[in-house]
C-alpha atoms as a printed R data frame, in Angstrom:
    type eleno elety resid chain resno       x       y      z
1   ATOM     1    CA   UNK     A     1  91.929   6.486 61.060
2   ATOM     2    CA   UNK     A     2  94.231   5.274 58.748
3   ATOM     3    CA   UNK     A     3  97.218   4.638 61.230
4   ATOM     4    CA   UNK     A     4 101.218   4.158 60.680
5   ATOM     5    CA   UNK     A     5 101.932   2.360 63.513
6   ATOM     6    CA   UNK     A     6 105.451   2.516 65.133
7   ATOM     7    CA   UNK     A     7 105.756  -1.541 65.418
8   ATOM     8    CA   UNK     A     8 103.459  -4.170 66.817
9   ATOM     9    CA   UNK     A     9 102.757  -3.216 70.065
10  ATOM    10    CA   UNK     A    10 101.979   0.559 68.935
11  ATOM    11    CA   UNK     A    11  99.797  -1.070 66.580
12  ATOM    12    CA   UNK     A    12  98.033  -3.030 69.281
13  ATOM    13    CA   UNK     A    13  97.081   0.115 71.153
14  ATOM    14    CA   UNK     A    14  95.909   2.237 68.101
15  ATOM    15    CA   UNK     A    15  93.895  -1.047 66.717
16  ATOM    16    CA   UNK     A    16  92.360  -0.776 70.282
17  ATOM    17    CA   UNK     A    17  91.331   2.719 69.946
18  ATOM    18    CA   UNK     A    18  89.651   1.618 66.195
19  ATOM    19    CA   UNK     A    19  92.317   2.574 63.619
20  ATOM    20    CA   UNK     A    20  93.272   0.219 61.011
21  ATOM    21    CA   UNK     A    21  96.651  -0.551 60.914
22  ATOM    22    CA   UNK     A    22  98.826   0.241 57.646
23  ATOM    23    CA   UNK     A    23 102.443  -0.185 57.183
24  ATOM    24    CA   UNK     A    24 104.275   1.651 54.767
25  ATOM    25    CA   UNK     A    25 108.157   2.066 54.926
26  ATOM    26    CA   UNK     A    26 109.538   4.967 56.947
27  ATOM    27    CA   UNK     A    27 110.453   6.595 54.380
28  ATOM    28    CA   UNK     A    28 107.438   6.472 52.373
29  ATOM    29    CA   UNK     A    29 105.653   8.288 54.997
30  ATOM    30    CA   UNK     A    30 105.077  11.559 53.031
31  ATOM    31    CA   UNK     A    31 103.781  10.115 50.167
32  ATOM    32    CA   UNK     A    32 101.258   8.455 52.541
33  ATOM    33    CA   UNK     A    33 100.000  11.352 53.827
34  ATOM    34    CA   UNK     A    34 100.063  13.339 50.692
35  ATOM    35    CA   UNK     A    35  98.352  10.263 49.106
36  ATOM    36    CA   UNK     A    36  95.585   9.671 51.929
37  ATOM    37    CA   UNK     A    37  97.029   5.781 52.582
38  ATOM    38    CA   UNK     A    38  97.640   6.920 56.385
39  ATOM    39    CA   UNK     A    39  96.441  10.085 58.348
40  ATOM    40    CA   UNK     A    40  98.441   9.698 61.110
41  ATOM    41    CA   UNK     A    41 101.284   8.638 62.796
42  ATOM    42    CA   UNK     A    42 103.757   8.073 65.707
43  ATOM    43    CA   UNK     A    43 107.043   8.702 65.485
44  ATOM    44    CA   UNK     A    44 109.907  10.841 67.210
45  ATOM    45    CA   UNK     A    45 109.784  14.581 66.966
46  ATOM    46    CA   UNK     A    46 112.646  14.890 65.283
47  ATOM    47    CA   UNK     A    47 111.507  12.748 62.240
48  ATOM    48    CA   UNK     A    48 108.496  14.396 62.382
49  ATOM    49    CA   UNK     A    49 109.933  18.032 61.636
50  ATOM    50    CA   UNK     A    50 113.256  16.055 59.575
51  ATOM    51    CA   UNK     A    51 110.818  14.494 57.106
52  ATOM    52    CA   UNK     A    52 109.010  17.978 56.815
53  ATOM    53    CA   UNK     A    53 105.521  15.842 57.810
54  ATOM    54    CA   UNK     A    54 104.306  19.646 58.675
55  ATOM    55    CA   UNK     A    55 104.129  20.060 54.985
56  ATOM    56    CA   UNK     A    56 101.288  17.231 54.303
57  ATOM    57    CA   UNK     A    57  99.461  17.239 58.126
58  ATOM    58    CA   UNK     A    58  97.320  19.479 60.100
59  ATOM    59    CA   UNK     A    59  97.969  18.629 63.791
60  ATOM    60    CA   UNK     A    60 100.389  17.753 65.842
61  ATOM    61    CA   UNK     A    61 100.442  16.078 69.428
62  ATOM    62    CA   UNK     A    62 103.541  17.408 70.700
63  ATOM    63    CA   UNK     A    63 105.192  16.131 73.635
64  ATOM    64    CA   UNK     A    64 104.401  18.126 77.170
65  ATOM    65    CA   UNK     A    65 103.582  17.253 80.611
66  ATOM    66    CA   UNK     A    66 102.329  13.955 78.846
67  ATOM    67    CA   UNK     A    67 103.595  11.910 76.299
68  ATOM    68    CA   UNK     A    68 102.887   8.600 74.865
69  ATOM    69    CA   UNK     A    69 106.104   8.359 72.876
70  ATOM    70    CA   UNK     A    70 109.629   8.505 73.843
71  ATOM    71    CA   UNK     A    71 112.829   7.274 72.060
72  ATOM    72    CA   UNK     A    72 115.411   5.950 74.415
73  ATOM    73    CA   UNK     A    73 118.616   5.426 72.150
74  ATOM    74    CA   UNK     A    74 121.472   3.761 73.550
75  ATOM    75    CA   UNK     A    75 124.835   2.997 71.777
76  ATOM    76    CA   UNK     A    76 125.174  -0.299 72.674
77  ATOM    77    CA   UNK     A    77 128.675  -1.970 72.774
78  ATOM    78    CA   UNK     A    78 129.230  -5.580 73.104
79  ATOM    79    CA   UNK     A    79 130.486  -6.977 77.071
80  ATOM    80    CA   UNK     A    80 133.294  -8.801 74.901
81  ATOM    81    CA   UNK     A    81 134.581  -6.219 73.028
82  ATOM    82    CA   UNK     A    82 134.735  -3.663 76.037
83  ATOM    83    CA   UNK     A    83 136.602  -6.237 78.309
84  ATOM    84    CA   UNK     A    84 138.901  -6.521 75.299
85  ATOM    85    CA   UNK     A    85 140.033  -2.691 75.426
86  ATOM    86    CA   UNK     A    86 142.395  -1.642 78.212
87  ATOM    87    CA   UNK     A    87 141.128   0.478 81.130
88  ATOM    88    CA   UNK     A    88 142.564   4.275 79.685
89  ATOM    89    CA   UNK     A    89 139.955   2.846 76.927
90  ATOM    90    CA   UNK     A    90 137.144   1.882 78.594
91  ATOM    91    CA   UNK     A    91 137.768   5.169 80.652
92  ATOM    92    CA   UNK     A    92 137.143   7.016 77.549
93  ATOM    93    CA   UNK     A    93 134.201   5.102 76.367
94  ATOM    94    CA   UNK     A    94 132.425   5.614 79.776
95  ATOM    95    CA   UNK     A    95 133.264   9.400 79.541
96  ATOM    96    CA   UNK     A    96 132.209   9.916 76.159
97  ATOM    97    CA   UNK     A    97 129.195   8.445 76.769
98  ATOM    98    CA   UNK     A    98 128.391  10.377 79.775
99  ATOM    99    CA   UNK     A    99 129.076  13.432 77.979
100 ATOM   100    CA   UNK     A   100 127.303  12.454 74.787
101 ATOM   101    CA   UNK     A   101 123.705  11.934 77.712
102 ATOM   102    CA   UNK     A   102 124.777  15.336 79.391
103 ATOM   103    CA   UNK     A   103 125.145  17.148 75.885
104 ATOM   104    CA   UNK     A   104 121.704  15.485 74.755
105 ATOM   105    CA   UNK     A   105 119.717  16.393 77.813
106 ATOM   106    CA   UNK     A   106 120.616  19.823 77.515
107 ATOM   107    CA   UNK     A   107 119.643  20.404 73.831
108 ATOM   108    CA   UNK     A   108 116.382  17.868 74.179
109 ATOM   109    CA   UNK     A   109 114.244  20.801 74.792
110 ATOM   110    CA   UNK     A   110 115.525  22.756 72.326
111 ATOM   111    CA   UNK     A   111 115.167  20.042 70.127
112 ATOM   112    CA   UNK     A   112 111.827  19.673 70.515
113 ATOM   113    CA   UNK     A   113 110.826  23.441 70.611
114 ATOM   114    CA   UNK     A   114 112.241  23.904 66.913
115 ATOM   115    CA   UNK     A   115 110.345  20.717 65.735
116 ATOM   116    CA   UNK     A   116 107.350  22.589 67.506
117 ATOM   117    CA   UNK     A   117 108.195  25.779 66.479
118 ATOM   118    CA   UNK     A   118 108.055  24.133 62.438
119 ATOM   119    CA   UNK     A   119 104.813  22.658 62.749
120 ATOM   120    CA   UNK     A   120 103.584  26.218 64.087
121 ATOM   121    CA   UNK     A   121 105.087  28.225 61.108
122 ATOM   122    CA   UNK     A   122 102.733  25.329 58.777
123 ATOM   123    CA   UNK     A   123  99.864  26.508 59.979
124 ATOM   124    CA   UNK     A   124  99.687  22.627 61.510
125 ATOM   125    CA   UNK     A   125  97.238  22.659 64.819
126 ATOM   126    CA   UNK     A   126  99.816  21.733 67.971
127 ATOM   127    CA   UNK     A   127  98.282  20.080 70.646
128 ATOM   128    CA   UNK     A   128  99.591  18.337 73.897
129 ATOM   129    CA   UNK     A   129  97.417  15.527 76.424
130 ATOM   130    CA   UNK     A   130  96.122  17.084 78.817
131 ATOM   131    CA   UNK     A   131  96.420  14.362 82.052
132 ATOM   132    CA   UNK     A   132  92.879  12.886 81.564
133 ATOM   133    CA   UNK     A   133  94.100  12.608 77.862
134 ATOM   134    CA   UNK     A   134  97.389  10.455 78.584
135 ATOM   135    CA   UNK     A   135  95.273   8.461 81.454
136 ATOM   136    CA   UNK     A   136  92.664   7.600 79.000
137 ATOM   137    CA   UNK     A   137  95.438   6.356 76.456
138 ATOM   138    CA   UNK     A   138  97.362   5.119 79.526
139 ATOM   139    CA   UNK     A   139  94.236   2.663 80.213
140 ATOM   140    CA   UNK     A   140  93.922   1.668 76.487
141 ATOM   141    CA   UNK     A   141  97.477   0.704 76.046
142 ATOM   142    CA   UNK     A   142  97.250  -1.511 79.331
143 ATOM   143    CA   UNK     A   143  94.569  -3.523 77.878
144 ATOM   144    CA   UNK     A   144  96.318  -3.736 74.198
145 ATOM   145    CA   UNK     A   145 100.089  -2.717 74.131
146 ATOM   146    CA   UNK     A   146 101.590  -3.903 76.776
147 ATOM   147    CA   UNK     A   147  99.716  -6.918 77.262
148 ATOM   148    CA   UNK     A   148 101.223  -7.813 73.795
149 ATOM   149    CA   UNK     A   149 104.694  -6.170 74.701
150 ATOM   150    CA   UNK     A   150 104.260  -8.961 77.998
151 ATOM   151    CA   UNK     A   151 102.998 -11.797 76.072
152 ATOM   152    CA   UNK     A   152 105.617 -11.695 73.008
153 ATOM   153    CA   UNK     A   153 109.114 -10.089 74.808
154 ATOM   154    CA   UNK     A   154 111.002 -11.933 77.604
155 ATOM   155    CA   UNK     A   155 110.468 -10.101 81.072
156 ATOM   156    CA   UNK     A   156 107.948  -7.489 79.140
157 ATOM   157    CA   UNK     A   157 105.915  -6.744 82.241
158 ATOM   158    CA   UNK     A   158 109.038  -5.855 83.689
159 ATOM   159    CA   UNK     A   159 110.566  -3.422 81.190
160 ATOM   160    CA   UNK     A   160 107.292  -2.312 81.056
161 ATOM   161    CA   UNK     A   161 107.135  -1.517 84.923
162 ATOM   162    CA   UNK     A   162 110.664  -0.287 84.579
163 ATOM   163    CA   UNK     A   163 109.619   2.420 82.019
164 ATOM   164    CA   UNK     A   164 106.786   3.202 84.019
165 ATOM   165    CA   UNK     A   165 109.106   3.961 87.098
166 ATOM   166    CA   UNK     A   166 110.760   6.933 85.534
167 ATOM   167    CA   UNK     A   167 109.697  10.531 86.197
């Protein structure tokens, strides 16, 4: 395999498994495919179905019970600049954030379904891990990833434990 590799500890694990590594630009990721410089890739579903990658692919590991990859984005606002707003302000930007993770969580699934759903109307073969799958994977990435993730990010055994913890 010729493998895209979402960062260096991704790359770690996939390396393990006996891909080599290539590294073209996000958005150069069709042309890689269509070109044969990668066959294959991890990224979110939604980029997956956004950059139409059903179009130049023929199978898909979709998320289920079992996943590998999952995007956790935050907005992130500095400690300084929320002390400096008043407290009807900070009100707000606690509410619209909780509202914004409410609004999310309900359409995830949905979300995910139409990437799906795209994929399935290519033709493209849509498969999910089944759990001896993710273990498998799951043993791999202790021995590459996150030994990496540890060894190269402050307290890296601990967000790793941390992400671990969540159901």
């Amino acid at each position: 395999m010729k493998f895209r590799a979402a960062g260096p500890t991704f790359a770690a694990m996939w390396e393990a498994a006996g891909a080599s590594i290539v590294s073209p630009p996000s958005n150069e990721i069709y042309n890689a495919f269509q070109t044969g410089v990668v066959n294959g890739t991890d990224t979110s579903l939604s980029t997956f179905d956004s950059t139409r990658l059903y179009e130049v692919t023929d199978c898909l590991t979709a998320p289920g019970d079992n996943a590998l990859w999952f995007m956790y984005e935050p907005v992130l606002m500095s400690k300084m600049s929320f002390d400096r707003l008043n407290k009807q302000q900070q009100e707000a930007i606690i509410k619209a954030g909780k509202n914004a993770q409410a609004y999310f969580e309900g359409k995830a699934d949905a979300v995910n379904n139409e990437a799906i759903k795209a994929f399935q109307d290519h033709n493209v073969k849509v498969v999910t891990l089944s759990d001896d799958d993710y273990n498998a994977w799951l043993e791999l990435a202790k021995k590459s990833s996150y030994v990496k993730f540890d060894k190269e990010v402050p307290g890296g055994q601990k967000l790793i434990d941390g992400a671990l913890s969540v159901k």
